[in-house]
Amino acid sequence: KMIRVSLSKDESLSNDVCHRMVLMLSSFLNKKLDLNRSSNSSPVLELPNKFTVQGKGAILRTFARLSPDRELFGRSIMDQASVDYWVDFAFGDVESIILLLSKNTIHNQIAEEKFNLILDSINNQLLQKTFLCSDFHPSIADFALFSVLFNNTTSTSLFSKFELGKEPHMRKHFGLGRWVYHFAHFHFTISALSSEWLLPWGGRSVVPEQHQQKQHQQQQQ
């Protein structure tokens, strides 16, 4: 059954975040997605029974409820509270500071300092866990944060300035770097974003080099 998501026509950061978020989630959950643009001021998800929800937070949580066996909300009440916290943090603090960084203003130095503090906070969490709220599997919090951090608006400059493209052992924020590196190389990330040219490395493939070489050899045969 098809899930329909209508994005707004504007080129806002929030719209771009929702775009890559639903692409990754539908790929991860093996859900058929009908993605289109509309005149709505915010994104809308419509289920086959015509039930609709509006806003990327509500859309994110609806995807989780469609596949309870994938435990995208976690396993316990404490897990769910942690997931809610990090989703709100991603769509609130992180997205707002990235939006500020995308604008060339006299306040950018202050914004960069705040963003570094945000990275420190995320890194501290990811030094303790493989994913934001679990050691075993991603939650909707991981999809939310990844979609906010790596967007068309700012991802290229962020990768360069904050060294987010380096392998984990080569950078300051080891926990965050490890999470970025693994999440970007998951099959659902690559299959979802490469088809739309939305990969966080400025459109370049994040497929490991050995796999790229193998693909090239197969094409030549």
PDB file of C-alpha atoms in Angstrom:
ATOM      1  CA  LYS A   1       0.000   0.000   0.000  1.00  0.00           C
ATOM      2  CA  MET A   2       1.215   3.457  -0.930  1.00  0.00           C
ATOM      3  CA  ILE A   3       1.997   6.230   1.543  1.00  0.00           C
ATOM      4  CA  ARG A   4       1.565   9.681   0.037  1.00  0.00           C
ATOM      5  CA  VAL A   5       3.635  12.587   1.284  1.00  0.00           C
ATOM      6  CA  SER A   6       3.093  16.086  -0.083  1.00  0.00           C
ATOM      7  CA  LEU A   7       5.920  18.547   0.462  1.00  0.00           C
ATOM      8  CA  SER A   8       5.501  22.284   0.102  1.00  0.00           C
ATOM      9  CA  LYS A   9       6.911  23.915  -3.031  1.00  0.00           C
ATOM     10  CA  ASP A  10       9.323  26.198  -1.212  1.00  0.00           C
ATOM     11  CA  GLU A  11      13.053  25.496  -0.923  1.00  0.00           C
ATOM     12  CA  SER A  12      13.207  25.882   2.860  1.00  0.00           C
ATOM     13  CA  LEU A  13      15.541  23.966   5.139  1.00  0.00           C
ATOM     14  CA  SER A  14      12.569  22.390   6.916  1.00  0.00           C
ATOM     15  CA  ASN A  15      11.141  21.124   3.622  1.00  0.00           C
ATOM     16  CA  ASP A  16      14.498  19.651   2.611  1.00  0.00           C
ATOM     17  CA  VAL A  17      14.821  17.930   5.995  1.00  0.00           C
ATOM     18  CA  CYS A  18      11.397  16.331   5.610  1.00  0.00           C
ATOM     19  CA  HIS A  19      12.211  15.286   2.037  1.00  0.00           C
ATOM     20  CA  ARG A  20      15.254  13.193   2.929  1.00  0.00           C
ATOM     21  CA  MET A  21      13.661  11.959   6.162  1.00  0.00           C
ATOM     22  CA  VAL A  22      10.679  10.324   4.431  1.00  0.00           C
ATOM     23  CA  LEU A  23      12.914   8.907   1.688  1.00  0.00           C
ATOM     24  CA  MET A  24      15.133   7.175   4.261  1.00  0.00           C
ATOM     25  CA  LEU A  25      12.262   5.963   6.425  1.00  0.00           C
ATOM     26  CA  SER A  26      10.300   4.526   3.498  1.00  0.00           C
ATOM     27  CA  SER A  27      13.448   2.730   2.316  1.00  0.00           C
ATOM     28  CA  PHE A  28      14.228   1.428   5.818  1.00  0.00           C
ATOM     29  CA  LEU A  29      10.659   0.170   6.339  1.00  0.00           C
ATOM     30  CA  ASN A  30      10.130  -1.036   2.755  1.00  0.00           C
ATOM     31  CA  LYS A  31       7.123   1.226   2.321  1.00  0.00           C
ATOM     32  CA  LYS A  32       5.986   2.419  -1.093  1.00  0.00           C
ATOM     33  CA  LEU A  33       6.145   6.185  -1.221  1.00  0.00           C
ATOM     34  CA  ASP A  34       4.329   8.644  -3.461  1.00  0.00           C
ATOM     35  CA  LEU A  35       6.215  11.902  -3.014  1.00  0.00           C
ATOM     36  CA  ASN A  36       4.941  15.119  -4.559  1.00  0.00           C
ATOM     37  CA  ARG A  37       4.812  18.892  -4.135  1.00  0.00           C
ATOM     38  CA  SER A  38       1.755  20.874  -3.178  1.00  0.00           C
ATOM     39  CA  SER A  39       0.664  24.353  -2.167  1.00  0.00           C
ATOM     40  CA  ASN A  40       0.538  23.334   1.498  1.00  0.00           C
ATOM     41  CA  SER A  41       2.571  25.440   3.897  1.00  0.00           C
ATOM     42  CA  SER A  42       3.846  22.308   5.678  1.00  0.00           C
ATOM     43  CA  PRO A  43       4.291  18.655   4.655  1.00  0.00           C
ATOM     44  CA  VAL A  44       1.298  16.310   4.776  1.00  0.00           C
ATOM     45  CA  LEU A  45       1.236  12.510   4.975  1.00  0.00           C
ATOM     46  CA  GLU A  46      -1.795  10.618   3.686  1.00  0.00           C
ATOM     47  CA  LEU A  47      -2.373   6.918   4.394  1.00  0.00           C
ATOM     48  CA  PRO A  48      -4.338   4.592   2.072  1.00  0.00           C
ATOM     49  CA  ASN A  49      -7.413   4.974   4.328  1.00  0.00           C
ATOM     50  CA  LYS A  50      -7.258   8.763   3.658  1.00  0.00           C
ATOM     51  CA  PHE A  51      -6.090   9.529   7.214  1.00  0.00           C
ATOM     52  CA  THR A  52      -3.748  12.534   7.111  1.00  0.00           C
ATOM     53  CA  VAL A  53      -1.216  14.114   9.452  1.00  0.00           C
ATOM     54  CA  GLN A  54       0.582  17.421   9.006  1.00  0.00           C
ATOM     55  CA  GLY A  55       4.085  18.511   9.993  1.00  0.00           C
ATOM     56  CA  LYS A  56       7.369  16.619   9.864  1.00  0.00           C
ATOM     57  CA  GLY A  57       7.275  15.646  13.545  1.00  0.00           C
ATOM     58  CA  ALA A  58       3.855  14.038  13.182  1.00  0.00           C
ATOM     59  CA  ILE A  59       4.915  12.378   9.909  1.00  0.00           C
ATOM     60  CA  LEU A  60       8.028  10.969  11.554  1.00  0.00           C
ATOM     61  CA  ARG A  61       6.039   9.455  14.436  1.00  0.00           C
ATOM     62  CA  THR A  62       3.395   8.057  12.063  1.00  0.00           C
ATOM     63  CA  PHE A  63       6.073   6.120  10.180  1.00  0.00           C
ATOM     64  CA  ALA A  64       7.180   4.619  13.507  1.00  0.00           C
ATOM     65  CA  ARG A  65       3.627   3.575  14.400  1.00  0.00           C
ATOM     66  CA  LEU A  66       3.122   1.938  10.995  1.00  0.00           C
ATOM     67  CA  SER A  67       5.842  -0.620  11.809  1.00  0.00           C
ATOM     68  CA  PRO A  68       5.811  -1.257  15.579  1.00  0.00           C
ATOM     69  CA  ASP A  69       7.954  -4.385  15.124  1.00  0.00           C
ATOM     70  CA  ARG A  70      10.890  -2.198  14.066  1.00  0.00           C
ATOM     71  CA  GLU A  71      10.876  -0.508  17.493  1.00  0.00           C
ATOM     72  CA  LEU A  72      11.535   2.963  16.113  1.00  0.00           C
ATOM     73  CA  PHE A  73      10.146   4.358  19.380  1.00  0.00           C
ATOM     74  CA  GLY A  74      12.357   2.062  21.463  1.00  0.00           C
ATOM     75  CA  ARG A  75      11.338  -0.801  23.726  1.00  0.00           C
ATOM     76  CA  SER A  76      10.442   0.850  27.018  1.00  0.00           C
ATOM     77  CA  ILE A  77       8.797   4.011  28.327  1.00  0.00           C
ATOM     78  CA  MET A  78      12.268   5.355  29.135  1.00  0.00           C
ATOM     79  CA  ASP A  79      13.350   4.637  25.544  1.00  0.00           C
ATOM     80  CA  GLN A  80      10.320   6.502  24.232  1.00  0.00           C
ATOM     81  CA  ALA A  81      11.034   9.494  26.458  1.00  0.00           C
ATOM     82  CA  SER A  82      14.625   9.566  25.176  1.00  0.00           C
ATOM     83  CA  VAL A  83      13.453   9.298  21.561  1.00  0.00           C
ATOM     84  CA  ASP A  84      11.007  12.183  22.037  1.00  0.00           C
ATOM     85  CA  TYR A  85      13.733  14.321  23.594  1.00  0.00           C
ATOM     86  CA  TRP A  86      16.182  13.814  20.718  1.00  0.00           C
ATOM     87  CA  VAL A  87      13.521  14.296  18.031  1.00  0.00           C
ATOM     88  CA  ASP A  88      12.523  17.619  19.621  1.00  0.00           C
ATOM     89  CA  PHE A  89      16.208  18.538  19.984  1.00  0.00           C
ATOM     90  CA  ALA A  90      16.895  17.792  16.295  1.00  0.00           C
ATOM     91  CA  PHE A  91      13.882  19.709  14.962  1.00  0.00           C
ATOM     92  CA  GLY A  92      14.304  22.518  17.485  1.00  0.00           C
ATOM     93  CA  ASP A  93      17.799  23.466  18.671  1.00  0.00           C
ATOM     94  CA  VAL A  94      19.795  21.797  15.887  1.00  0.00           C
ATOM     95  CA  GLU A  95      17.648  22.884  12.957  1.00  0.00           C
ATOM     96  CA  SER A  96      17.360  26.476  14.176  1.00  0.00           C
ATOM     97  CA  ILE A  97      21.123  26.895  14.611  1.00  0.00           C
ATOM     98  CA  ILE A  98      21.817  25.317  11.196  1.00  0.00           C
ATOM     99  CA  LEU A  99      19.332  27.719   9.631  1.00  0.00           C
ATOM    100  CA  LEU A 100      21.218  30.593  11.259  1.00  0.00           C
ATOM    101  CA  LEU A 101      24.538  29.205   9.997  1.00  0.00           C
ATOM    102  CA  SER A 102      23.180  29.091   6.450  1.00  0.00           C
ATOM    103  CA  LYS A 103      22.797  32.874   6.493  1.00  0.00           C
ATOM    104  CA  ASN A 104      25.821  35.135   6.238  1.00  0.00           C
ATOM    105  CA  THR A 105      25.231  37.402   9.204  1.00  0.00           C
ATOM    106  CA  ILE A 106      27.377  39.100  11.815  1.00  0.00           C
ATOM    107  CA  HIS A 107      26.050  36.572  14.309  1.00  0.00           C
ATOM    108  CA  ASN A 108      27.648  33.571  12.569  1.00  0.00           C
ATOM    109  CA  GLN A 109      30.570  33.335  14.985  1.00  0.00           C
ATOM    110  CA  ILE A 110      28.168  33.049  17.904  1.00  0.00           C
ATOM    111  CA  ALA A 111      26.125  30.512  15.943  1.00  0.00           C
ATOM    112  CA  GLU A 112      29.238  28.420  15.245  1.00  0.00           C
ATOM    113  CA  GLU A 113      30.119  28.421  18.935  1.00  0.00           C
ATOM    114  CA  LYS A 114      26.603  27.276  19.795  1.00  0.00           C
ATOM    115  CA  PHE A 115      26.726  24.634  17.083  1.00  0.00           C
ATOM    116  CA  ASN A 116      29.983  23.284  18.496  1.00  0.00           C
ATOM    117  CA  LEU A 117      28.281  22.978  21.896  1.00  0.00           C
ATOM    118  CA  ILE A 118      25.430  21.100  20.211  1.00  0.00           C
ATOM    119  CA  LEU A 119      27.921  18.757  18.545  1.00  0.00           C
ATOM    120  CA  ASP A 120      29.561  18.198  21.938  1.00  0.00           C
ATOM    121  CA  SER A 121      26.198  17.259  23.435  1.00  0.00           C
ATOM    122  CA  ILE A 122      25.369  14.832  20.620  1.00  0.00           C
ATOM    123  CA  ASN A 123      28.855  13.369  20.749  1.00  0.00           C
ATOM    124  CA  ASN A 124      28.614  12.720  24.499  1.00  0.00           C
ATOM    125  CA  GLN A 125      25.428  10.732  23.924  1.00  0.00           C
ATOM    126  CA  LEU A 126      26.952   8.750  21.050  1.00  0.00           C
ATOM    127  CA  LEU A 127      30.066   7.882  23.032  1.00  0.00           C
ATOM    128  CA  GLN A 128      27.748   5.838  25.245  1.00  0.00           C
ATOM    129  CA  LYS A 129      25.537   4.297  22.568  1.00  0.00           C
ATOM    130  CA  THR A 130      25.792   3.138  18.962  1.00  0.00           C
ATOM    131  CA  PHE A 131      22.625   5.072  18.103  1.00  0.00           C
ATOM    132  CA  LEU A 132      21.064   7.999  19.928  1.00  0.00           C
ATOM    133  CA  CYS A 133      18.736   5.874  22.053  1.00  0.00           C
ATOM    134  CA  SER A 134      19.912   2.299  21.576  1.00  0.00           C
ATOM    135  CA  ASP A 135      22.926   0.075  21.022  1.00  0.00           C
ATOM    136  CA  PHE A 136      21.018  -2.235  18.706  1.00  0.00           C
ATOM    137  CA  HIS A 137      19.007  -0.325  16.114  1.00  0.00           C
ATOM    138  CA  PRO A 138      18.167   3.212  14.998  1.00  0.00           C
ATOM    139  CA  SER A 139      15.087   5.045  16.214  1.00  0.00           C
ATOM    140  CA  ILE A 140      13.177   7.895  14.613  1.00  0.00           C
ATOM    141  CA  ALA A 141      15.491  10.197  16.583  1.00  0.00           C
ATOM    142  CA  ASP A 142      18.437   9.042  14.448  1.00  0.00           C
ATOM    143  CA  PHE A 143      16.495   9.647  11.241  1.00  0.00           C
ATOM    144  CA  ALA A 144      15.468  13.103  12.454  1.00  0.00           C
ATOM    145  CA  LEU A 145      18.975  14.179  13.461  1.00  0.00           C
ATOM    146  CA  PHE A 146      20.671  12.800  10.345  1.00  0.00           C
ATOM    147  CA  SER A 147      18.133  14.538   8.115  1.00  0.00           C
ATOM    148  CA  VAL A 148      18.676  17.854   9.899  1.00  0.00           C
ATOM    149  CA  LEU A 149      22.476  17.691   9.958  1.00  0.00           C
ATOM    150  CA  PHE A 150      22.891  16.667   6.330  1.00  0.00           C
ATOM    151  CA  ASN A 151      20.733  18.740   4.059  1.00  0.00           C
ATOM    152  CA  ASN A 152      21.101  20.460   0.706  1.00  0.00           C
ATOM    153  CA  THR A 153      21.319  23.884   2.317  1.00  0.00           C
ATOM    154  CA  THR A 154      24.333  23.515   4.583  1.00  0.00           C
ATOM    155  CA  SER A 155      25.770  19.983   4.482  1.00  0.00           C
ATOM    156  CA  THR A 156      28.763  20.731   2.242  1.00  0.00           C
ATOM    157  CA  SER A 157      29.992  23.605   4.406  1.00  0.00           C
ATOM    158  CA  LEU A 158      29.262  21.704   7.609  1.00  0.00           C
ATOM    159  CA  PHE A 159      31.248  18.692   6.444  1.00  0.00           C
ATOM    160  CA  SER A 160      34.187  20.928   5.668  1.00  0.00           C
ATOM    161  CA  LYS A 161      34.077  23.241   8.686  1.00  0.00           C
ATOM    162  CA  PHE A 162      33.296  20.641  11.341  1.00  0.00           C
ATOM    163  CA  GLU A 163      35.112  17.712   9.689  1.00  0.00           C
ATOM    164  CA  LEU A 164      31.957  15.600   9.623  1.00  0.00           C
ATOM    165  CA  GLY A 165      33.126  13.795   6.502  1.00  0.00           C
ATOM    166  CA  LYS A 166      36.263  12.367   8.066  1.00  0.00           C
ATOM    167  CA  GLU A 167      36.454   8.821   9.374  1.00  0.00           C
ATOM    168  CA  PRO A 168      35.694   8.651  13.121  1.00  0.00           C
ATOM    169  CA  HIS A 169      39.256   8.185  14.380  1.00  0.00           C
ATOM    170  CA  MET A 170      40.362  11.299  12.448  1.00  0.00           C
ATOM    171  CA  ARG A 171      38.112  13.823  14.130  1.00  0.00           C
ATOM    172  CA  LYS A 172      37.393  15.474  17.458  1.00  0.00           C
ATOM    173  CA  HIS A 173      33.863  14.144  17.984  1.00  0.00           C
ATOM    174  CA  PHE A 174      34.544  10.423  17.822  1.00  0.00           C
ATOM    175  CA  GLY A 175      31.084   9.243  18.888  1.00  0.00           C
ATOM    176  CA  LEU A 176      29.297  11.536  16.450  1.00  0.00           C
ATOM    177  CA  GLY A 177      31.802  10.744  13.709  1.00  0.00           C
ATOM    178  CA  ARG A 178      31.263   6.998  14.127  1.00  0.00           C
ATOM    179  CA  TRP A 179      27.484   7.446  13.990  1.00  0.00           C
ATOM    180  CA  VAL A 180      27.673   9.681  10.896  1.00  0.00           C
ATOM    181  CA  TYR A 181      30.000   7.293   9.090  1.00  0.00           C
ATOM    182  CA  HIS A 182      27.870   4.213   9.749  1.00  0.00           C
ATOM    183  CA  PHE A 183      24.501   5.877   9.184  1.00  0.00           C
ATOM    184  CA  ALA A 184      25.628   7.346   5.856  1.00  0.00           C
ATOM    185  CA  HIS A 185      26.781   3.915   4.676  1.00  0.00           C
ATOM    186  CA  PHE A 186      23.625   1.993   5.568  1.00  0.00           C
ATOM    187  CA  HIS A 187      21.970   0.522   2.501  1.00  0.00           C
ATOM    188  CA  PHE A 188      18.688   2.347   3.167  1.00  0.00           C
ATOM    189  CA  THR A 189      20.489   5.713   3.300  1.00  0.00           C
ATOM    190  CA  ILE A 190      22.339   5.098   0.054  1.00  0.00           C
ATOM    191  CA  SER A 191      19.354   3.652  -1.826  1.00  0.00           C
ATOM    192  CA  ALA A 192      17.020   6.394  -0.613  1.00  0.00           C
ATOM    193  CA  LEU A 193      19.195   9.442  -1.128  1.00  0.00           C
ATOM    194  CA  SER A 194      21.423   8.551  -4.084  1.00  0.00           C
ATOM    195  CA  SER A 195      18.432   8.270  -6.419  1.00  0.00           C
ATOM    196  CA  GLU A 196      17.450  11.827  -5.498  1.00  0.00           C
ATOM    197  CA  TRP A 197      21.012  13.229  -5.467  1.00  0.00           C
ATOM    198  CA  LEU A 198      20.570  14.005  -1.787  1.00  0.00           C
ATOM    199  CA  LEU A 199      23.629  12.277  -0.385  1.00  0.00           C
ATOM    200  CA  PRO A 200      25.275  14.368   2.324  1.00  0.00           C
ATOM    201  CA  TRP A 201      28.653  14.373   0.617  1.00  0.00           C
ATOM    202  CA  GLY A 202      27.548  17.058  -1.838  1.00  0.00           C
ATOM    203  CA  GLY A 203      26.019  14.523  -4.215  1.00  0.00           C
ATOM    204  CA  ARG A 204      29.027  12.174  -4.158  1.00  0.00           C
ATOM    205  CA  SER A 205      28.430   8.544  -3.365  1.00  0.00           C
ATOM    206  CA  VAL A 206      29.157   7.379   0.157  1.00  0.00           C
ATOM    207  CA  VAL A 207      29.467   3.779  -0.970  1.00  0.00           C
ATOM    208  CA  PRO A 208      32.805   2.382   0.264  1.00  0.00           C
ATOM    209  CA  GLU A 209      35.577   2.597  -2.330  1.00  0.00           C
ATOM    210  CA  GLN A 210      36.000  -1.202  -2.611  1.00  0.00           C
ATOM    211  CA  HIS A 211      32.304  -1.561  -3.432  1.00  0.00           C
ATOM    212  CA  GLN A 212      32.579   1.187  -6.055  1.00  0.00           C
ATOM    213  CA  GLN A 213      35.501  -0.658  -7.674  1.00  0.00           C
ATOM    214  CA  LYS A 214      33.524  -3.904  -7.686  1.00  0.00           C
ATOM    215  CA  GLN A 215      30.574  -2.149  -9.333  1.00  0.00           C
ATOM    216  CA  HIS A 216      32.890  -0.658 -11.963  1.00  0.00           C
ATOM    217  CA  GLN A 217      34.388  -4.082 -12.737  1.00  0.00           C
ATOM    218  CA  GLN A 218      30.919  -5.598 -13.117  1.00  0.00           C
ATOM    219  CA  GLN A 219      29.891  -2.838 -15.534  1.00  0.00           C
ATOM    220  CA  GLN A 220      32.959  -3.483 -17.689  1.00  0.00           C
ATOM    221  CA  GLN A 221      32.270  -7.229 -17.943  1.00  0.00           C
TER     222      GLN A 221
END
